Short mmCIF file of C-alpha atoms in Angstrom, two decimals:
data_model
loop_
_atom_site.label_atom_id
_atom_site.label_comp_id
_atom_site.label_asym_id
_atom_site.label_seq_id
_atom_site.Cartn_x
_atom_site.Cartn_y
_atom_site.Cartn_z
CA UNK A 1 -139.48 72.28 194.26
CA UNK A 2 -140.19 74.85 196.91
CA UNK A 3 -137.36 75.19 199.40
CA UNK A 4 -138.42 74.85 203.04
CA UNK A 5 -136.26 75.00 206.13
CA UNK A 6 -138.59 73.63 208.78
CA UNK A 7 -136.98 70.21 208.69
CA UNK A 8 -133.68 71.26 210.25
CA UNK A 9 -135.05 70.50 213.74
CA UNK A 10 -132.63 68.95 216.18
CA UNK A 11 -129.42 69.41 214.20
CA UNK A 12 -129.81 73.17 213.97
CA UNK A 13 -130.86 73.32 217.61
CA UNK A 14 -127.55 71.69 218.45
CA UNK A 15 -125.67 73.91 216.02
CA UNK A 16 -127.29 76.95 217.57
CA UNK A 17 -126.51 75.92 221.14
CA UNK A 18 -122.91 75.04 220.43
CA UNK A 19 -122.19 78.14 218.37
CA UNK A 20 -123.73 80.45 220.91
CA UNK A 21 -121.38 79.51 223.72
CA UNK A 22 -117.77 79.80 222.61
CA UNK A 23 -117.18 81.90 219.50
CA UNK A 24 -113.66 80.79 218.57
CA UNK A 25 -112.10 77.35 218.96
CA UNK A 26 -110.52 74.58 216.90
CA UNK A 27 -108.34 77.23 215.24
CA UNK A 28 -111.34 79.37 214.22
CA UNK A 29 -109.49 82.58 214.98
CA UNK A 30 -110.53 86.10 214.11
CA UNK A 31 -107.71 86.34 211.57
CA UNK A 32 -108.87 83.12 209.92
CA UNK A 33 -112.44 84.41 209.85
CA UNK A 34 -111.15 87.51 208.05
CA UNK A 35 -109.48 85.27 205.47
CA UNK A 36 -112.77 83.44 204.96
CA UNK A 37 -114.63 86.75 204.57
CA UNK A 38 -112.21 87.88 201.90
CA UNK A 39 -111.93 84.76 199.80
CA UNK A 40 -114.14 82.02 201.24
CA UNK A 41 -112.98 78.39 201.16
CA UNK A 42 -110.19 78.71 198.55
CA UNK A 43 -108.53 81.52 200.53
CA UNK A 44 -108.69 79.57 203.81
CA UNK A 45 -107.07 76.53 202.22
CA UNK A 46 -104.19 78.66 200.90
CA UNK A 47 -103.65 80.83 203.96
CA UNK A 48 -100.84 80.29 206.52
CA UNK A 49 -103.24 81.87 209.02
CA UNK A 50 -105.46 78.78 208.87
CA UNK A 51 -103.28 75.67 209.09
CA UNK A 52 -105.88 73.47 210.80
CA UNK A 53 -108.60 73.55 208.17
CA UNK A 54 -107.34 71.30 205.40
CA UNK A 55 -108.89 67.84 205.27
CA UNK A 56 -107.19 64.80 203.78
CA UNK A 57 -107.29 64.23 200.03
CA UNK A 58 -110.34 62.79 198.28
CA UNK A 59 -112.08 60.69 200.93
CA UNK A 60 -114.36 57.67 200.80
CA UNK A 61 -114.50 56.92 204.49
CA UNK A 62 -116.97 54.43 205.95
CA UNK A 63 -118.74 54.22 202.59
CA UNK A 64 -119.87 51.32 200.46
CA UNK A 65 -119.21 52.41 196.89
CA UNK A 66 -118.34 51.02 193.49
CA UNK A 67 -117.12 52.76 190.35
CA UNK A 68 -116.01 51.43 186.98
CA UNK A 69 -115.17 52.77 183.55
CA UNK A 70 -117.58 50.30 181.99
CA UNK A 71 -117.80 50.39 178.20
CA UNK A 72 -116.58 53.97 177.89
CA UNK A 73 -113.08 54.80 176.67
CA UNK A 74 -112.44 56.99 179.72
CA UNK A 75 -113.53 57.12 183.35
CA UNK A 76 -115.15 60.48 184.07
CA UNK A 77 -117.13 59.57 187.24
CA UNK A 78 -115.78 60.49 190.67
CA UNK A 79 -117.06 59.92 194.21
CA UNK A 80 -116.47 61.72 197.50
CA UNK A 81 -117.98 60.20 200.61
CA UNK A 82 -117.61 60.37 204.38
CA UNK A 83 -120.42 59.01 206.52
CA UNK A 84 -118.80 60.18 209.75
CA UNK A 85 -117.57 63.72 209.15
CA UNK A 86 -116.98 65.54 212.43
CA UNK A 87 -118.04 69.18 212.28
CA UNK A 88 -116.21 70.88 215.17
CA UNK A 89 -118.31 73.24 217.24
CA UNK A 90 -118.06 74.55 220.77
CA UNK A 91 -120.39 73.64 223.59
CA UNK A 92 -121.24 74.63 227.13
CA UNK A 93 -119.15 71.76 228.51
CA UNK A 94 -116.27 72.07 226.07
CA UNK A 95 -115.64 71.20 222.41
CA UNK A 96 -118.19 69.00 220.68
CA UNK A 97 -118.58 67.45 217.24
CA UNK A 98 -121.67 67.08 215.12
CA UNK A 99 -121.60 63.91 213.01
CA UNK A 100 -122.58 64.52 209.40
CA UNK A 101 -122.75 61.94 206.62
CA UNK A 102 -121.79 63.43 203.25
CA UNK A 103 -122.07 61.64 199.91
CA UNK A 104 -121.28 63.29 196.56
CA UNK A 105 -121.20 61.77 193.07
CA UNK A 106 -119.85 63.72 190.09
CA UNK A 107 -120.38 62.57 186.49
CA UNK A 108 -118.01 64.36 184.14
CA UNK A 109 -118.31 65.01 180.44
CA UNK A 110 -115.97 66.33 177.74
CA UNK A 111 -113.11 65.11 179.88
CA UNK A 112 -112.55 64.16 183.52
CA UNK A 113 -111.07 67.47 184.67
CA UNK A 114 -114.24 68.98 186.15
CA UNK A 115 -115.49 65.87 187.94
CA UNK A 116 -112.02 65.06 189.25
CA UNK A 117 -111.53 68.58 190.57
CA UNK A 118 -115.00 68.60 192.12
CA UNK A 119 -114.39 65.36 193.99
CA UNK A 120 -111.13 66.71 195.39
CA UNK A 121 -112.49 70.11 196.39
CA UNK A 122 -115.95 69.26 197.64
CA UNK A 123 -115.21 67.87 201.10
CA UNK A 124 -112.88 70.74 201.99
CA UNK A 125 -115.31 73.35 200.70
CA UNK A 126 -118.27 71.75 202.42
CA UNK A 127 -116.38 71.41 205.70
CA UNK A 128 -115.22 75.01 205.67
CA UNK A 129 -118.65 76.40 204.81
CA UNK A 130 -120.22 74.26 207.52
CA UNK A 131 -117.97 75.69 210.21
CA UNK A 132 -117.12 79.22 209.02
CA UNK A 133 -120.39 79.94 207.25
CA UNK A 134 -122.67 78.91 210.10
CA UNK A 135 -120.50 80.71 212.61
CA UNK A 136 -120.44 83.86 210.48
CA UNK A 137 -124.20 83.71 210.15
CA UNK A 138 -124.55 83.40 213.90
CA UNK A 139 -122.25 86.39 214.48
CA UNK A 140 -124.32 88.45 212.07
CA UNK A 141 -127.56 87.50 213.79
CA UNK A 142 -126.03 88.18 217.20
CA UNK A 143 -124.79 91.62 216.15
CA UNK A 144 -128.13 92.60 214.63
CA UNK A 145 -130.16 91.50 217.62
CA UNK A 146 -127.61 92.45 220.29
CA UNK A 147 -128.34 89.33 222.31
CA UNK A 148 -125.92 88.28 225.04
CA UNK A 149 -124.80 84.69 225.49
CA UNK A 150 -126.79 84.06 228.66
CA UNK A 151 -130.11 84.98 227.10
CA UNK A 152 -129.25 82.91 224.01
CA UNK A 153 -128.94 79.80 226.14
CA UNK A 154 -132.47 80.21 227.42
CA UNK A 155 -134.77 77.82 225.57
CA UNK A 156 -137.21 80.53 224.53
CA UNK A 157 -134.44 82.36 222.65
CA UNK A 158 -132.65 79.44 220.99
CA UNK A 159 -134.43 80.03 217.72
CA UNK A 160 -132.72 83.39 217.31
CA UNK A 161 -129.32 81.71 217.35
CA UNK A 162 -130.15 79.05 214.76
CA UNK A 163 -129.35 79.92 211.12
CA UNK A 164 -132.72 79.66 209.39
CA UNK A 165 -131.16 78.93 205.99
CA UNK A 166 -128.27 76.68 206.99
CA UNK A 167 -128.64 74.32 204.05
CA UNK A 168 -128.43 77.21 201.59
CA UNK A 169 -125.53 78.67 203.52
CA UNK A 170 -123.55 75.44 203.22
CA UNK A 171 -124.50 73.99 199.85
CA UNK A 172 -124.96 76.92 197.51
CA UNK A 173 -121.54 78.56 198.11
CA UNK A 174 -119.88 75.15 197.78
CA UNK A 175 -121.40 74.56 194.36
CA UNK A 176 -120.90 78.10 193.12
CA UNK A 177 -117.26 78.35 194.18
CA UNK A 178 -116.57 75.08 192.37
CA UNK A 179 -118.19 76.62 189.31
CA UNK A 180 -115.76 79.53 189.47
CA UNK A 181 -112.82 77.13 189.77
CA UNK A 182 -113.87 75.36 186.55
CA UNK A 183 -113.67 78.51 184.44
CA UNK A 184 -110.01 77.67 183.87
CA UNK A 185 -111.19 74.78 181.69
CA UNK A 186 -113.56 75.98 179.01
CA UNK A 187 -114.62 72.52 177.81
CA UNK A 188 -115.04 70.12 180.72
CA UNK A 189 -118.14 69.93 182.88
CA UNK A 190 -119.76 67.73 185.50
CA UNK A 191 -123.05 66.90 187.14
CA UNK A 192 -123.27 66.71 190.93
CA UNK A 193 -125.57 65.07 193.42
CA UNK A 194 -124.92 65.64 197.12
CA UNK A 195 -126.73 63.99 200.02
CA UNK A 196 -126.33 64.96 203.69
CA UNK A 197 -127.36 62.75 206.63
CA UNK A 198 -127.72 64.47 209.97
CA UNK A 199 -129.52 63.25 213.07
CA UNK A 200 -131.96 60.99 211.24
CA UNK A 201 -132.66 63.49 208.45
CA UNK A 202 -131.49 63.77 204.86
CA UNK A 203 -130.92 66.75 202.59
CA UNK A 204 -130.32 66.48 198.84
CA UNK A 205 -128.94 68.93 196.29
CA UNK A 206 -128.26 68.21 192.64
CA UNK A 207 -127.11 69.69 189.36
CA UNK A 208 -127.71 67.71 186.16
CA UNK A 209 -128.82 64.09 185.90
CA UNK A 210 -126.95 62.19 188.60
CA UNK A 211 -129.45 60.67 190.99
CA UNK A 212 -130.39 59.83 194.57
CA UNK A 213 -133.17 57.52 195.72
CA UNK A 214 -134.48 55.96 198.91
CA UNK A 215 -135.48 52.28 199.11
CA UNK A 216 -138.08 51.61 201.80
CA UNK A 217 -140.43 48.98 203.09
CA UNK A 218 -144.03 49.86 202.27
CA UNK A 219 -147.32 48.53 203.56
CA UNK A 220 -150.24 46.83 201.86
CA UNK A 221 -153.78 47.98 202.54
CA UNK A 222 -154.06 45.46 205.36
CA UNK A 223 -151.03 46.97 207.13
CA UNK A 224 -148.61 44.13 206.34
CA UNK A 225 -145.22 44.92 204.81
CA UNK A 226 -144.85 44.26 201.09
CA UNK A 227 -142.31 41.71 199.94
CA UNK A 228 -140.17 44.17 198.01
CA UNK A 229 -138.56 47.48 198.78
CA UNK A 230 -140.13 50.45 197.01
CA UNK A 231 -138.19 53.41 195.59
CA UNK A 232 -138.64 57.10 196.25
CA UNK A 233 -136.69 59.31 193.87
CA UNK A 234 -135.00 62.18 195.70
CA UNK A 235 -133.83 64.07 192.61
CA UNK A 236 -135.33 65.16 189.30
CA UNK A 237 -133.08 65.34 186.24
CA UNK A 238 -132.33 68.75 184.82
CA UNK A 239 -133.38 68.34 181.20
CA UNK A 240 -135.59 70.20 178.73
CA UNK A 241 -138.44 67.83 179.62
CA UNK A 242 -139.07 70.22 182.51
CA UNK A 243 -140.99 73.31 181.41
CA UNK A 244 -139.07 75.78 183.58
CA UNK A 245 -135.73 74.42 182.37
CA UNK A 246 -136.78 74.48 178.70
CA UNK A 247 -138.07 78.03 179.04
CA UNK A 248 -134.78 79.31 180.45
CA UNK A 249 -132.76 77.68 177.66
CA UNK A 250 -135.01 78.99 174.90
CA UNK A 251 -135.07 82.52 176.32
CA UNK A 252 -131.26 82.49 176.27
CA UNK A 253 -131.22 81.51 172.58
CA UNK A 254 -130.58 77.78 172.95
CA UNK A 255 -132.17 75.47 170.37
CA UNK A 256 -133.80 72.31 171.73
CA UNK A 257 -134.25 69.34 169.41
CA UNK A 258 -135.47 65.78 169.88
CA UNK A 259 -138.24 64.29 171.98
CA UNK A 260 -137.01 61.10 173.66
CA UNK A 261 -134.04 62.98 175.12
CA UNK A 262 -134.17 66.69 174.20
CA UNK A 263 -130.75 68.04 173.21
CA UNK A 264 -129.53 71.61 173.50
CA UNK A 265 -127.94 72.89 170.27
CA UNK A 266 -128.01 69.35 168.94
CA UNK A 267 -125.67 67.64 171.42
CA UNK A 268 -126.04 68.58 175.11
CA UNK A 269 -128.76 66.78 177.14
CA UNK A 270 -128.62 68.66 180.46
CA UNK A 271 -129.90 72.11 181.35
CA UNK A 272 -127.68 72.40 184.45
CA UNK A 273 -124.03 71.45 184.95
CA UNK A 274 -120.91 72.73 186.69
CA UNK A 275 -118.32 73.98 184.21
CA UNK A 276 -119.25 73.93 180.49
CA UNK A 277 -118.38 77.61 180.23
CA UNK A 278 -119.13 77.97 176.48
CA UNK A 279 -122.69 76.79 177.07
CA UNK A 280 -123.51 79.31 179.78
CA UNK A 281 -124.68 81.83 177.18
CA UNK A 282 -127.42 79.35 176.23
CA UNK A 283 -128.92 79.22 179.71
CA UNK A 284 -126.97 76.29 181.17
CA UNK A 285 -126.62 77.09 184.88
CA UNK A 286 -124.83 75.43 187.78
CA UNK A 287 -127.18 76.46 190.58
CA UNK A 288 -128.13 73.40 192.64
CA UNK A 289 -131.74 72.40 193.16
CA UNK A 290 -132.29 71.90 196.88
CA UNK A 291 -134.85 69.54 198.36
CA UNK A 292 -136.55 69.84 201.71
CA UNK A 293 -134.98 68.21 204.74
CA UNK A 294 -136.70 64.83 205.14
CA UNK A 295 -136.88 62.77 208.30
CA UNK A 296 -135.99 59.10 207.89
CA UNK A 297 -138.42 56.52 209.22
CA UNK A 298 -138.05 53.00 210.59
CA UNK A 299 -139.14 51.62 207.21
CA UNK A 300 -136.36 53.35 205.25
CA UNK A 301 -133.69 50.80 204.40
CA UNK A 302 -131.17 52.06 201.81
CA UNK A 303 -130.01 55.28 200.20
CA UNK A 304 -128.60 55.00 196.68
CA UNK A 305 -126.58 57.87 195.17
CA UNK A 306 -125.28 57.35 191.65
CA UNK A 307 -124.23 58.63 188.27
CA UNK A 308 -126.85 58.32 185.56
CA UNK A 309 -125.09 55.35 183.96
CA UNK A 310 -126.71 53.04 186.52
CA UNK A 311 -130.14 54.09 185.29
CA UNK A 312 -129.29 53.71 181.63
CA UNK A 313 -130.15 50.02 181.98
CA UNK A 314 -131.91 49.81 185.38
CA UNK A 315 -134.85 51.70 186.85
CA UNK A 316 -135.32 52.76 190.50
CA UNK A 317 -137.68 49.85 191.21
CA UNK A 318 -135.13 47.37 189.86
CA UNK A 319 -132.35 48.88 192.00
CA UNK A 320 -134.41 48.54 195.18
CA UNK A 321 -135.37 44.99 194.29
CA UNK A 322 -131.68 44.15 193.90
CA UNK A 323 -131.10 45.34 197.46
CA UNK A 324 -133.98 43.25 198.76
CA UNK A 325 -131.80 40.13 198.91
CA UNK A 326 -129.47 41.69 201.45
CA UNK A 327 -132.38 43.29 203.26
CA UNK A 328 -134.04 39.91 203.81
CA UNK A 329 -130.81 38.11 204.66
CA UNK A 330 -130.52 36.41 201.27
CA UNK A 331 -133.88 34.68 201.56
CA UNK A 332 -134.39 31.93 198.99
CA UNK A 333 -137.98 33.06 198.59
CA UNK A 334 -136.77 35.92 196.39
CA UNK A 335 -136.58 34.00 193.14
CA UNK A 336 -138.73 36.29 191.01
CA UNK A 337 -135.86 38.67 190.21
CA UNK A 338 -132.11 38.71 190.78
CA UNK A 339 -131.01 40.25 194.06
CA UNK A 340 -127.87 41.08 196.00
CA UNK A 341 -126.87 38.76 198.83
CA UNK A 342 -126.10 40.00 202.31
CA UNK A 343 -122.51 38.79 201.85
CA UNK A 344 -121.79 40.77 198.67
CA UNK A 345 -120.94 44.42 198.24
CA UNK A 346 -124.27 46.05 197.49
CA UNK A 347 -122.64 48.77 195.41
CA UNK A 348 -120.67 46.21 193.37
CA UNK A 349 -123.85 44.22 192.86
CA UNK A 350 -125.72 47.21 191.40
CA UNK A 351 -122.82 48.19 189.14
CA UNK A 352 -122.44 44.64 187.86
CA UNK A 353 -126.15 44.31 187.16
CA UNK A 354 -126.25 47.63 185.28
CA UNK A 355 -123.24 46.56 183.21
CA UNK A 356 -124.69 43.14 182.40
CA UNK A 357 -128.01 44.76 181.42
CA UNK A 358 -126.15 46.77 178.76
CA UNK A 359 -125.25 50.19 180.18
CA UNK A 360 -122.68 51.87 177.95
CA UNK A 361 -121.76 54.65 180.40
CA UNK A 362 -119.35 54.94 183.33
CA UNK A 363 -120.97 53.37 186.39
CA UNK A 364 -120.68 54.74 189.94
CA UNK A 365 -122.85 54.24 193.00
CA UNK A 366 -122.79 54.68 196.77
CA UNK A 367 -125.15 52.55 198.88
CA UNK A 368 -125.92 53.51 202.47
CA UNK A 369 -127.61 50.72 204.50
CA UNK A 370 -129.45 52.97 206.91
CA UNK A 371 -130.07 50.61 209.79
CA UNK A 372 -126.60 49.10 209.97
CA UNK A 373 -125.08 52.56 209.56
CA UNK A 374 -127.21 53.88 212.42
CA UNK A 375 -128.90 56.61 210.37
CA UNK A 376 -132.45 55.27 210.36
CA UNK A 377 -134.67 55.32 213.46
CA UNK A 378 -135.17 51.90 215.02
CA UNK A 379 -138.61 50.35 215.14
CA UNK A 380 -140.35 50.59 218.48
#
């Protein structure tokens, strides 16, 4: 998909305003910036110069999630989630925070090492790139354009202070630094799907075949709402079914066999993954595919972020129909298909249904009820 940055809108306006006013706060010292320049997130986390920038261990704050080993011998799925991450920035009237929801699901293979490491590193890396990277980008823009702070605060000049590629600046280094960390383990690998929620907008990045989808109310031709939630898939699997992915693998010397699920060199189904160092020579890459920022609407009801095991036995339409029970308050009218009740854990409900339908994989899912979480615009 073509990457566009026009959807950043209000969040980047706020980021630009806040960053333009006070260059160093919350421990963002010049010495710590130098550490970041030299070694990025890993160096900051190790440095005594930057004691204030380490988050807590693997977090699942304010998130509705479920994960189980299922029928596999080992659990290789891991989740990191925080729907209320505070990104510290400086403002005209003092320190301010931008609230960012962050959900990440990692599905490991050939061992749990890569997915486990990713889940532990991701929040710290993302947090550091959000603060240091955006600030560094602003300093670079400011130096090039030689714009003083007063002129930056004028509305006609705010665009110059806003990083025009903020999503790339945050997400790509996070993924690629994790890739470097996994070189110490030549066998293990992991998929990754990351979803950001900021100011009523979502941004999705993925590597491999873990998935994100949006369940929304849709309208009939007469304008009335349909009885069931409809899915919109926010990711596309990285497999040899996609022409551009197949071409890269074949040009690198990889052999693709099979039709139902094409396999690389007879055993590997994905064309992108983090880790898997021995397969890199065959065109397996870890670069994330980034989707456009998308504004949520009043009809958007649930976000679902999961490992591919959920969709081994369910399809996106089935998942959204499961959530319909909670969406309608457990209405007894919904007898056509099983559904989750408003009293149950929606994530547990999806995992249980996938297991009962025969999935043989690890099962992990995060469900974000947009209206109750305050992420979806209210109807007028």
